[in-house]
Coordinates of C-alpha atoms in Angstrom, one line a residue:
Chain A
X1 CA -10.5 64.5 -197.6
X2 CA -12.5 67.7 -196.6
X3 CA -15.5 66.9 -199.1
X4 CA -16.7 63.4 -199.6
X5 CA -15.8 62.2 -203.4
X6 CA -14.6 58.7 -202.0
X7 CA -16.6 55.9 -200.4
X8 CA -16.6 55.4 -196.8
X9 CA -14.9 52.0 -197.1
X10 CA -11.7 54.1 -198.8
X11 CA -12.1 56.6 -196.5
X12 CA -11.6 54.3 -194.0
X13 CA -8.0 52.3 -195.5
X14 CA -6.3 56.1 -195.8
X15 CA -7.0 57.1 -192.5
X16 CA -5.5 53.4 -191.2
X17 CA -2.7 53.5 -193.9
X18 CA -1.9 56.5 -192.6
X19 CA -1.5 55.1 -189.1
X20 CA 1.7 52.7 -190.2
X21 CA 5.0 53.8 -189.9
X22 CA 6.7 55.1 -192.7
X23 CA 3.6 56.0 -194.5
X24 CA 2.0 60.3 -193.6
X25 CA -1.7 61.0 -195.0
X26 CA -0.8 62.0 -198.2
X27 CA 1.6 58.8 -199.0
X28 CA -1.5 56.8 -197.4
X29 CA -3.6 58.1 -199.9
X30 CA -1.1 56.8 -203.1
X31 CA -0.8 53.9 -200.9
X32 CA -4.5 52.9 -201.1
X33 CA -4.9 54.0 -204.7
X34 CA -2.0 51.3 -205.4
X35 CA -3.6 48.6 -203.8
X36 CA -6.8 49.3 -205.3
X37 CA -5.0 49.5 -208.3
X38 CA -2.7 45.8 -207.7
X39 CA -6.4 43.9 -206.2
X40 CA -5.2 40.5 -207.7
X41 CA -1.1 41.0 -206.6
X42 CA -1.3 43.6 -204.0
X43 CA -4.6 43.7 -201.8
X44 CA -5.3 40.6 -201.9
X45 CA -2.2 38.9 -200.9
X46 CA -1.9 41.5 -198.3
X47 CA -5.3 40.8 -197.1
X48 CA -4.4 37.2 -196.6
X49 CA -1.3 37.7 -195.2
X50 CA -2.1 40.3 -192.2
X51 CA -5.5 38.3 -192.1
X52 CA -2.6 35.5 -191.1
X53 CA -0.5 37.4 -188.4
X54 CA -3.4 38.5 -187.1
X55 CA -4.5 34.8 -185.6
X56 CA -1.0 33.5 -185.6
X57 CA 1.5 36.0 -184.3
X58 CA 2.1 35.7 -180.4
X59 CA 4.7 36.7 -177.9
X60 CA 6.9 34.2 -176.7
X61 CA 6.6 33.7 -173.0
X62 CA 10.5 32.6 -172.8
X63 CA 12.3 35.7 -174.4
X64 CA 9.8 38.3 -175.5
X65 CA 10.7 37.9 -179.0
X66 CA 7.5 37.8 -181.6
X67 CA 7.1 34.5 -183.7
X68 CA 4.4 32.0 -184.8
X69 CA 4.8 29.8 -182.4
X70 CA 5.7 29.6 -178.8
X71 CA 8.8 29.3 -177.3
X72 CA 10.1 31.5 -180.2
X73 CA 12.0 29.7 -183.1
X74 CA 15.4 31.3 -181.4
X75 CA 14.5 30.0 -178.0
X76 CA 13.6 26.2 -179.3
X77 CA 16.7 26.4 -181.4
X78 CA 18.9 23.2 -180.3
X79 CA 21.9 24.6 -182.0
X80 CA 22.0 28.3 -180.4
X81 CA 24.6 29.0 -177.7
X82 CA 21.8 28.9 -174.4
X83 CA 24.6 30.2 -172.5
X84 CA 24.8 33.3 -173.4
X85 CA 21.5 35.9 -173.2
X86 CA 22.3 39.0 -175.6
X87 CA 19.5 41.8 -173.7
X88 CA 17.5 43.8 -176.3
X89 CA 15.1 46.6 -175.6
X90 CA 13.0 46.2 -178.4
X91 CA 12.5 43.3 -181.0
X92 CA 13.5 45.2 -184.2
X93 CA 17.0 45.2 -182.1
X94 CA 16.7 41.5 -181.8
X95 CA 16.3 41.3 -186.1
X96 CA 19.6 44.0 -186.3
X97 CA 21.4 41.9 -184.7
X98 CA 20.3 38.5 -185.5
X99 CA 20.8 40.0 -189.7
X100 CA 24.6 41.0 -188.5
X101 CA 24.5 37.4 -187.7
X102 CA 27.8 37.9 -185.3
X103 CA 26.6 35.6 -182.6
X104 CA 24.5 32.1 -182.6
X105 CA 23.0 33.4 -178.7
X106 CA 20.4 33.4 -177.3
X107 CA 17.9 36.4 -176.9
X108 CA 15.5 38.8 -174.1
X109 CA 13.5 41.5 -175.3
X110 CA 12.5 44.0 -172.3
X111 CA 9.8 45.6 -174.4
X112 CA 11.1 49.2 -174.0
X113 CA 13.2 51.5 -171.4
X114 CA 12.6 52.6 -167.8
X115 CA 11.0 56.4 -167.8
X116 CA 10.0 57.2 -164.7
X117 CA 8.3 60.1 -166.4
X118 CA 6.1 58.5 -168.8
X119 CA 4.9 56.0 -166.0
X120 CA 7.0 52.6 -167.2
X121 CA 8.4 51.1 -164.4
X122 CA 10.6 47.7 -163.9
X123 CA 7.3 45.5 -163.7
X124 CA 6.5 47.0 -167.5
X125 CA 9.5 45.3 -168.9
X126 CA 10.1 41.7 -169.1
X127 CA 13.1 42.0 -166.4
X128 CA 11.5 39.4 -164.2
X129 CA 11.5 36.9 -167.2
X130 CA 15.4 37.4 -167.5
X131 CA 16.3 37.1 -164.1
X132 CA 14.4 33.7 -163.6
X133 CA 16.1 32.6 -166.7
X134 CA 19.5 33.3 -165.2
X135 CA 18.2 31.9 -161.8
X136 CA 17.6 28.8 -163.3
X137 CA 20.9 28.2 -164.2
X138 CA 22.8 27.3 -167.4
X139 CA 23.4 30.9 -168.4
X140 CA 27.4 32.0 -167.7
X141 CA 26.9 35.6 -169.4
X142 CA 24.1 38.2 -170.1
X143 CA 25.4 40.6 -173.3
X144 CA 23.5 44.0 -172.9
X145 CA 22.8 45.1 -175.8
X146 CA 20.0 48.5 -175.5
X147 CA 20.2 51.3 -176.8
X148 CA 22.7 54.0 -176.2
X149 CA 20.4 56.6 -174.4
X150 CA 20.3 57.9 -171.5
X151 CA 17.3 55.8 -171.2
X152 CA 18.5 52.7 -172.3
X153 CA 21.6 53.5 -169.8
X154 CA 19.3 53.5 -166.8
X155 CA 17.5 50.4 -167.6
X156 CA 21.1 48.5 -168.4
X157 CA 22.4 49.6 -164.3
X158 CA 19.0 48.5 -163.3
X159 CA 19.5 45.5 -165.0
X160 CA 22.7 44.7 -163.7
X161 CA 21.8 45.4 -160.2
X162 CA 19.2 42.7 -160.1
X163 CA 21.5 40.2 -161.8
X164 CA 23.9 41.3 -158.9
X165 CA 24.1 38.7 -156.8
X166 CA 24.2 35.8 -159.5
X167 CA 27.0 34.3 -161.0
X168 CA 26.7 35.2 -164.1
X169 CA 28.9 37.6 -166.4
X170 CA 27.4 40.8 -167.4
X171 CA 28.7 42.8 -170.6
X172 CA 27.6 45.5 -172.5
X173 CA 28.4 46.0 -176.3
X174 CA 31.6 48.6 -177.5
X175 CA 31.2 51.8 -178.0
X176 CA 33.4 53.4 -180.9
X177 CA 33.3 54.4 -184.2
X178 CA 30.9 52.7 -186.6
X179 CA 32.8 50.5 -189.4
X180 CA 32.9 52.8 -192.6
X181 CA 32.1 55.9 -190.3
X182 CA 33.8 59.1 -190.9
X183 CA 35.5 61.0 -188.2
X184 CA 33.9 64.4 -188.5
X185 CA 30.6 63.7 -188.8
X186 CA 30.9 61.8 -185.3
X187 CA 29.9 63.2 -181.6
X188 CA 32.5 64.0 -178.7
X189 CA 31.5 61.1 -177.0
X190 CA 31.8 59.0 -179.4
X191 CA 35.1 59.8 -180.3
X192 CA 36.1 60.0 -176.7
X193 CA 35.1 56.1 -175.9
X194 CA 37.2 55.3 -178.8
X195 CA 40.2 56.5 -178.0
X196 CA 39.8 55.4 -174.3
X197 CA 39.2 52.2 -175.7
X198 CA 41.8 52.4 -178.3
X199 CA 43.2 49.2 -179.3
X200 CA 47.0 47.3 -180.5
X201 CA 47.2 48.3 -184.5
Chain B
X1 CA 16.0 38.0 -193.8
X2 CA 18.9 36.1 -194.7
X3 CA 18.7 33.7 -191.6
X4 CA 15.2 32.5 -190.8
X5 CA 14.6 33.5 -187.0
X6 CA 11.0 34.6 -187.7
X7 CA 8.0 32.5 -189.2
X8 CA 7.2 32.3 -192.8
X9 CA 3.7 34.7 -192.1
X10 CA 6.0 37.2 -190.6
X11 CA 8.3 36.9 -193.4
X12 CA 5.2 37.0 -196.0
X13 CA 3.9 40.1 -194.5
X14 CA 7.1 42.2 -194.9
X15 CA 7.5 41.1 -198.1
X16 CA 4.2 42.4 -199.7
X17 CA 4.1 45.1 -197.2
X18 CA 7.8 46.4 -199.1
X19 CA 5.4 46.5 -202.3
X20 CA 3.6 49.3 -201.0
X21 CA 4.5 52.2 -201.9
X22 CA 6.1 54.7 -199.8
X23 CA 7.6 51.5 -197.8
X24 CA 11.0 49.6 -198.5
X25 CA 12.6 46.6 -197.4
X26 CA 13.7 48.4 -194.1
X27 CA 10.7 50.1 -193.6
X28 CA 8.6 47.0 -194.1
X29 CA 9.9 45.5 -191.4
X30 CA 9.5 48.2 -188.9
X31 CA 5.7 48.9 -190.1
X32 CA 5.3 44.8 -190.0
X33 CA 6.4 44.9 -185.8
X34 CA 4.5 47.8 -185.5
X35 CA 1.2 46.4 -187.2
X36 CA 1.8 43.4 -184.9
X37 CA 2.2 44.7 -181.9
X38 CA -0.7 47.1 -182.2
X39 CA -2.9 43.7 -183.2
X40 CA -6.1 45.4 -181.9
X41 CA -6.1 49.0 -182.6
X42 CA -4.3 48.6 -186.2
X43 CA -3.5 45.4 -188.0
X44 CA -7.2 44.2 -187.2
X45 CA -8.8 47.0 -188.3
X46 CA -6.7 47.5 -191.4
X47 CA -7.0 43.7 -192.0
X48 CA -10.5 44.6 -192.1
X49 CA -10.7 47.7 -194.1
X50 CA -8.6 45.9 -196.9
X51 CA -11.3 43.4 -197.2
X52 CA -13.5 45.6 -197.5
X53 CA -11.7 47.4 -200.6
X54 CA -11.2 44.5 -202.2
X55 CA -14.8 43.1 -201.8
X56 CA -16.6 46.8 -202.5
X57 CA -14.4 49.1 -204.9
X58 CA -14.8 48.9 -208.1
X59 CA -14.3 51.4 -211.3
X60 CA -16.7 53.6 -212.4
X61 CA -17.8 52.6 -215.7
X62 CA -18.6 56.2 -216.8
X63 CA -15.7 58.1 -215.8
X64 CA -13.0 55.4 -214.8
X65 CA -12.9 57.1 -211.0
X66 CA -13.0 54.5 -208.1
X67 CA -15.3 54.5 -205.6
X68 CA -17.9 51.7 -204.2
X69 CA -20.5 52.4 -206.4
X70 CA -21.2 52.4 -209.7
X71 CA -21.5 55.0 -210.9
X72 CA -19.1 56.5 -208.6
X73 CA -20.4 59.6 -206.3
X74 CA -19.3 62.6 -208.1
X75 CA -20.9 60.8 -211.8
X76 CA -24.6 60.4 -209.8
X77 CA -24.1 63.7 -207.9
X78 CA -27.2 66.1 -209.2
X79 CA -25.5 69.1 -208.1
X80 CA -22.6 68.7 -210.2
X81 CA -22.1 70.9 -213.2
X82 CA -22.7 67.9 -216.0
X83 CA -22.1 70.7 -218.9
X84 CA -17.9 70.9 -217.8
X85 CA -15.7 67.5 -217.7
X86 CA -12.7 67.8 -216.0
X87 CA -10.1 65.6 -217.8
X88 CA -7.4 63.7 -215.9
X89 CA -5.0 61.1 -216.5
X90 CA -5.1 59.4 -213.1
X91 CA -7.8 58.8 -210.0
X92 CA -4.9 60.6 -207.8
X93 CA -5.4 63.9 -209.7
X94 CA -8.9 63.8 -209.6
X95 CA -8.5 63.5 -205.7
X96 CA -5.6 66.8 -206.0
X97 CA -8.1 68.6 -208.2
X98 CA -11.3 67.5 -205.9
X99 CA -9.1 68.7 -202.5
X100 CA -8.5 72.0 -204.4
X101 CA -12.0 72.4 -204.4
X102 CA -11.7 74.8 -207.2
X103 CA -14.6 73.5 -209.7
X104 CA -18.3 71.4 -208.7
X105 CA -17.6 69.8 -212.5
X106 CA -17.8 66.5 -213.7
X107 CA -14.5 64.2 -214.3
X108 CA -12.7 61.9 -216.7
X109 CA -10.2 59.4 -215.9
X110 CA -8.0 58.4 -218.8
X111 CA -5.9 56.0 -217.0
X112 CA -2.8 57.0 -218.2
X113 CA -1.0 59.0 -221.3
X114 CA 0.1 57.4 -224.4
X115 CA 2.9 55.7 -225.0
X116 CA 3.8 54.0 -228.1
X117 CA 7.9 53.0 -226.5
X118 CA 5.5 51.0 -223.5
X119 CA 2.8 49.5 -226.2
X120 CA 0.0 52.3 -224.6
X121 CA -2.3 53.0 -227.5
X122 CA -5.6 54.9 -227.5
X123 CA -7.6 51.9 -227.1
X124 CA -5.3 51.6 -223.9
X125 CA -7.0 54.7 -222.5
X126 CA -10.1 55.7 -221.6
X127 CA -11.0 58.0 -225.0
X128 CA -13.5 56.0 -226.4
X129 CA -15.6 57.0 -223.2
X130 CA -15.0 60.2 -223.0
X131 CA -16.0 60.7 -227.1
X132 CA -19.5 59.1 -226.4
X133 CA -19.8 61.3 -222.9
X134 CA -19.5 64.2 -225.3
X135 CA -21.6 62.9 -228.2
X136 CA -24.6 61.8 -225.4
X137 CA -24.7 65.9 -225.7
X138 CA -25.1 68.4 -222.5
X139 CA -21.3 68.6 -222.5
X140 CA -20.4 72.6 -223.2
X141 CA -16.5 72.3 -221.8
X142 CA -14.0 69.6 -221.6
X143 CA -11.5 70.7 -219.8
X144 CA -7.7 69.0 -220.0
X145 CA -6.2 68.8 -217.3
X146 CA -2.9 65.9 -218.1
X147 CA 0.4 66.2 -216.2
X148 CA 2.8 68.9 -218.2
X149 CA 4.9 66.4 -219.2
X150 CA 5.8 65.1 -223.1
X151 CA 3.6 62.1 -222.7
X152 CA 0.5 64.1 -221.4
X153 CA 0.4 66.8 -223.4
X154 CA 1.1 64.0 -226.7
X155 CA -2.3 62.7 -224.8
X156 CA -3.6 66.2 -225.1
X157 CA -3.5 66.6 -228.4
X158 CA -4.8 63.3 -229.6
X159 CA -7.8 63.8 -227.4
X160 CA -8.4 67.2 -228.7
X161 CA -8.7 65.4 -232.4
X162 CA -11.1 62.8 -231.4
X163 CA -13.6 65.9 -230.2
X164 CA -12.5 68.6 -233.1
X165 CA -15.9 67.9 -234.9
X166 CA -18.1 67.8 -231.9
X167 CA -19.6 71.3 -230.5
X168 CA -17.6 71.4 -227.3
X169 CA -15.2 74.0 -226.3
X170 CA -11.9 72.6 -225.2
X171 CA -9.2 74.1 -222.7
X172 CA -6.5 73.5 -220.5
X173 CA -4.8 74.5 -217.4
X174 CA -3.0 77.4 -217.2
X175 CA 0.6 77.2 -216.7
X176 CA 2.6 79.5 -214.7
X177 CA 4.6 80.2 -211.4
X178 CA 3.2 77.8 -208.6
X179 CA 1.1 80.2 -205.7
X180 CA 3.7 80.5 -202.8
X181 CA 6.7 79.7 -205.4
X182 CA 10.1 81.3 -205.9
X183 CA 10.7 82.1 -209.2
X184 CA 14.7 81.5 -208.3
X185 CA 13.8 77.8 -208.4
X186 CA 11.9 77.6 -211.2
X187 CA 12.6 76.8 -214.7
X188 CA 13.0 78.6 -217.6
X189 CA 9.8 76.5 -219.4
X190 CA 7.6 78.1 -216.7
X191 CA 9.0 81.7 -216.0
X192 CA 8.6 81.6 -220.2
X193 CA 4.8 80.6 -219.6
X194 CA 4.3 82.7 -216.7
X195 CA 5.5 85.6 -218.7
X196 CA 3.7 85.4 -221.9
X197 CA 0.3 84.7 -220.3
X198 CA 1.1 87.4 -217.8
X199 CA -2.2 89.4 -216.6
X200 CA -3.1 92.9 -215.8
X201 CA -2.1 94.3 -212.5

């Protein structure tokens, strides 16, 4: 605000507020009226809970994934499939898939892309981690799963040439057109890779 | 998440963090990962700020604004105009009116509009105050400044008869075509306004 009517303490929530995704300035400042507004439902609670991830949130050293505790519920999960690693980029891809609920595997979260450009090399991402959890064995197929960008492209060949010389299989997810997708609102290549990849009716 | 793969805190923190508004379920769960993964430049410093609202702010018991003090900063401001009160229905429109910058005048915060189909009665609003701010004496202008909808401008009018017998001039905003507006998108209501309160050129 350009003249001071507010408190510096209220001040101080918009300007975070506005710092979280999803929210700009001016929905940070109806954000922090609301909680104000909700203390006993909203701010409080809230308080609590962030007050909670905060001190118990970690990384899990296995996979990358974020949990409370460490190995990652997935990764200390008796009943998941340990032989097959599905290869994220990110761990909101790892929640995508794990709410399509398609496959009981196992996960790896690089924590981004290669980009050269913006100074992230293959020591920035968790690729080491992966490739000592194929090396030890156990593992018969890594499921790469990034995203389709150019960037996530490159990482997925430089994946695949460090997992070269192991015997493990390496497969990538379909490309084609998305279930309930309509044709004309589609890209070229899009519609290319599914009729190459056309399948029996 | 219909299949628990992240720990009830996680889960917690998306929950209430979709009760904010301006967020959803989906975007929850991206601002939750985000929060967490910026742990020391965001979530603890948020964490922080919220305690701080919820310890500190409180309503003004003059004018029903909210601020840290009590009075609130504009109420105990000496160089505010304390003959003109500014009267709004919500803190948020004090804030739009304050960023507008237009007027160094007192303010009144009813706390909503009346609104007999959702049990909201006068002794629901802030009136009461606002009667006794006026009575105190010093008060030359209140002026109304309620949404234009049904249920402020009802609000209006009530609050215009509780100060009919008091020596205080009463006005409202002026309606109109919005500054930078096309009247091609605007409605018949307004161009009507616009045109019967139109000024010399």
């Amino acid at each position: 605000m350009s003249k001071r009517i507010v408190g510096p303490e209220i001040e101080k929530l918009i300007q975070l507020l506005a710092k979280v995704p999803g929210l700009g300035p001016r929905s940070a400042r109806r954000a922090a009226l609301h909680l104000i507004k909700k203390k006993e439902q909203l701010l409080g609670p809230l308080t609590v809970a962030m007050g909670d991830a905060l001190e118990k949130v970690r990384v899990c050293s296995r996979c990358g994934n974020i949990d409370t505790v460490d190995p990652c519920m997935i990764c200390s999960d008796p009943r998941r499939d340990a032989a097959t690693i599905i290869l994220v980029e990110d761990v909101s891809d790892l929640w995508a898939l794990e709410r399509a609920g398609a496959m009981n595997a196992q996960f790896h979260v690089l924590g981004g892309t290669l980009s050269p450009l913006d100074g992230v090399g293959p020591d920035d991402l968790n690729i080491r981690g992966l490739v000592s959890r194929v090396a030890e064995g156990g593992v018969t197929e890594v499921i790469i799963a990034v995203n389709a960008t150019v960037e996530g492209q490159t990482t997925a060949h430089y994946v695949t040439d460090q997992l070269a010389d192991m015997n493990v299989k390496i497969t990538r997810l379909a490309h084609g057109v998305p279930v309930g997708g309509e044709l004309d609102y589609l890209d070229e290549g899009t519609l290319t890779a599914a009729l190459r990849s056309r399948t029996a009716f």
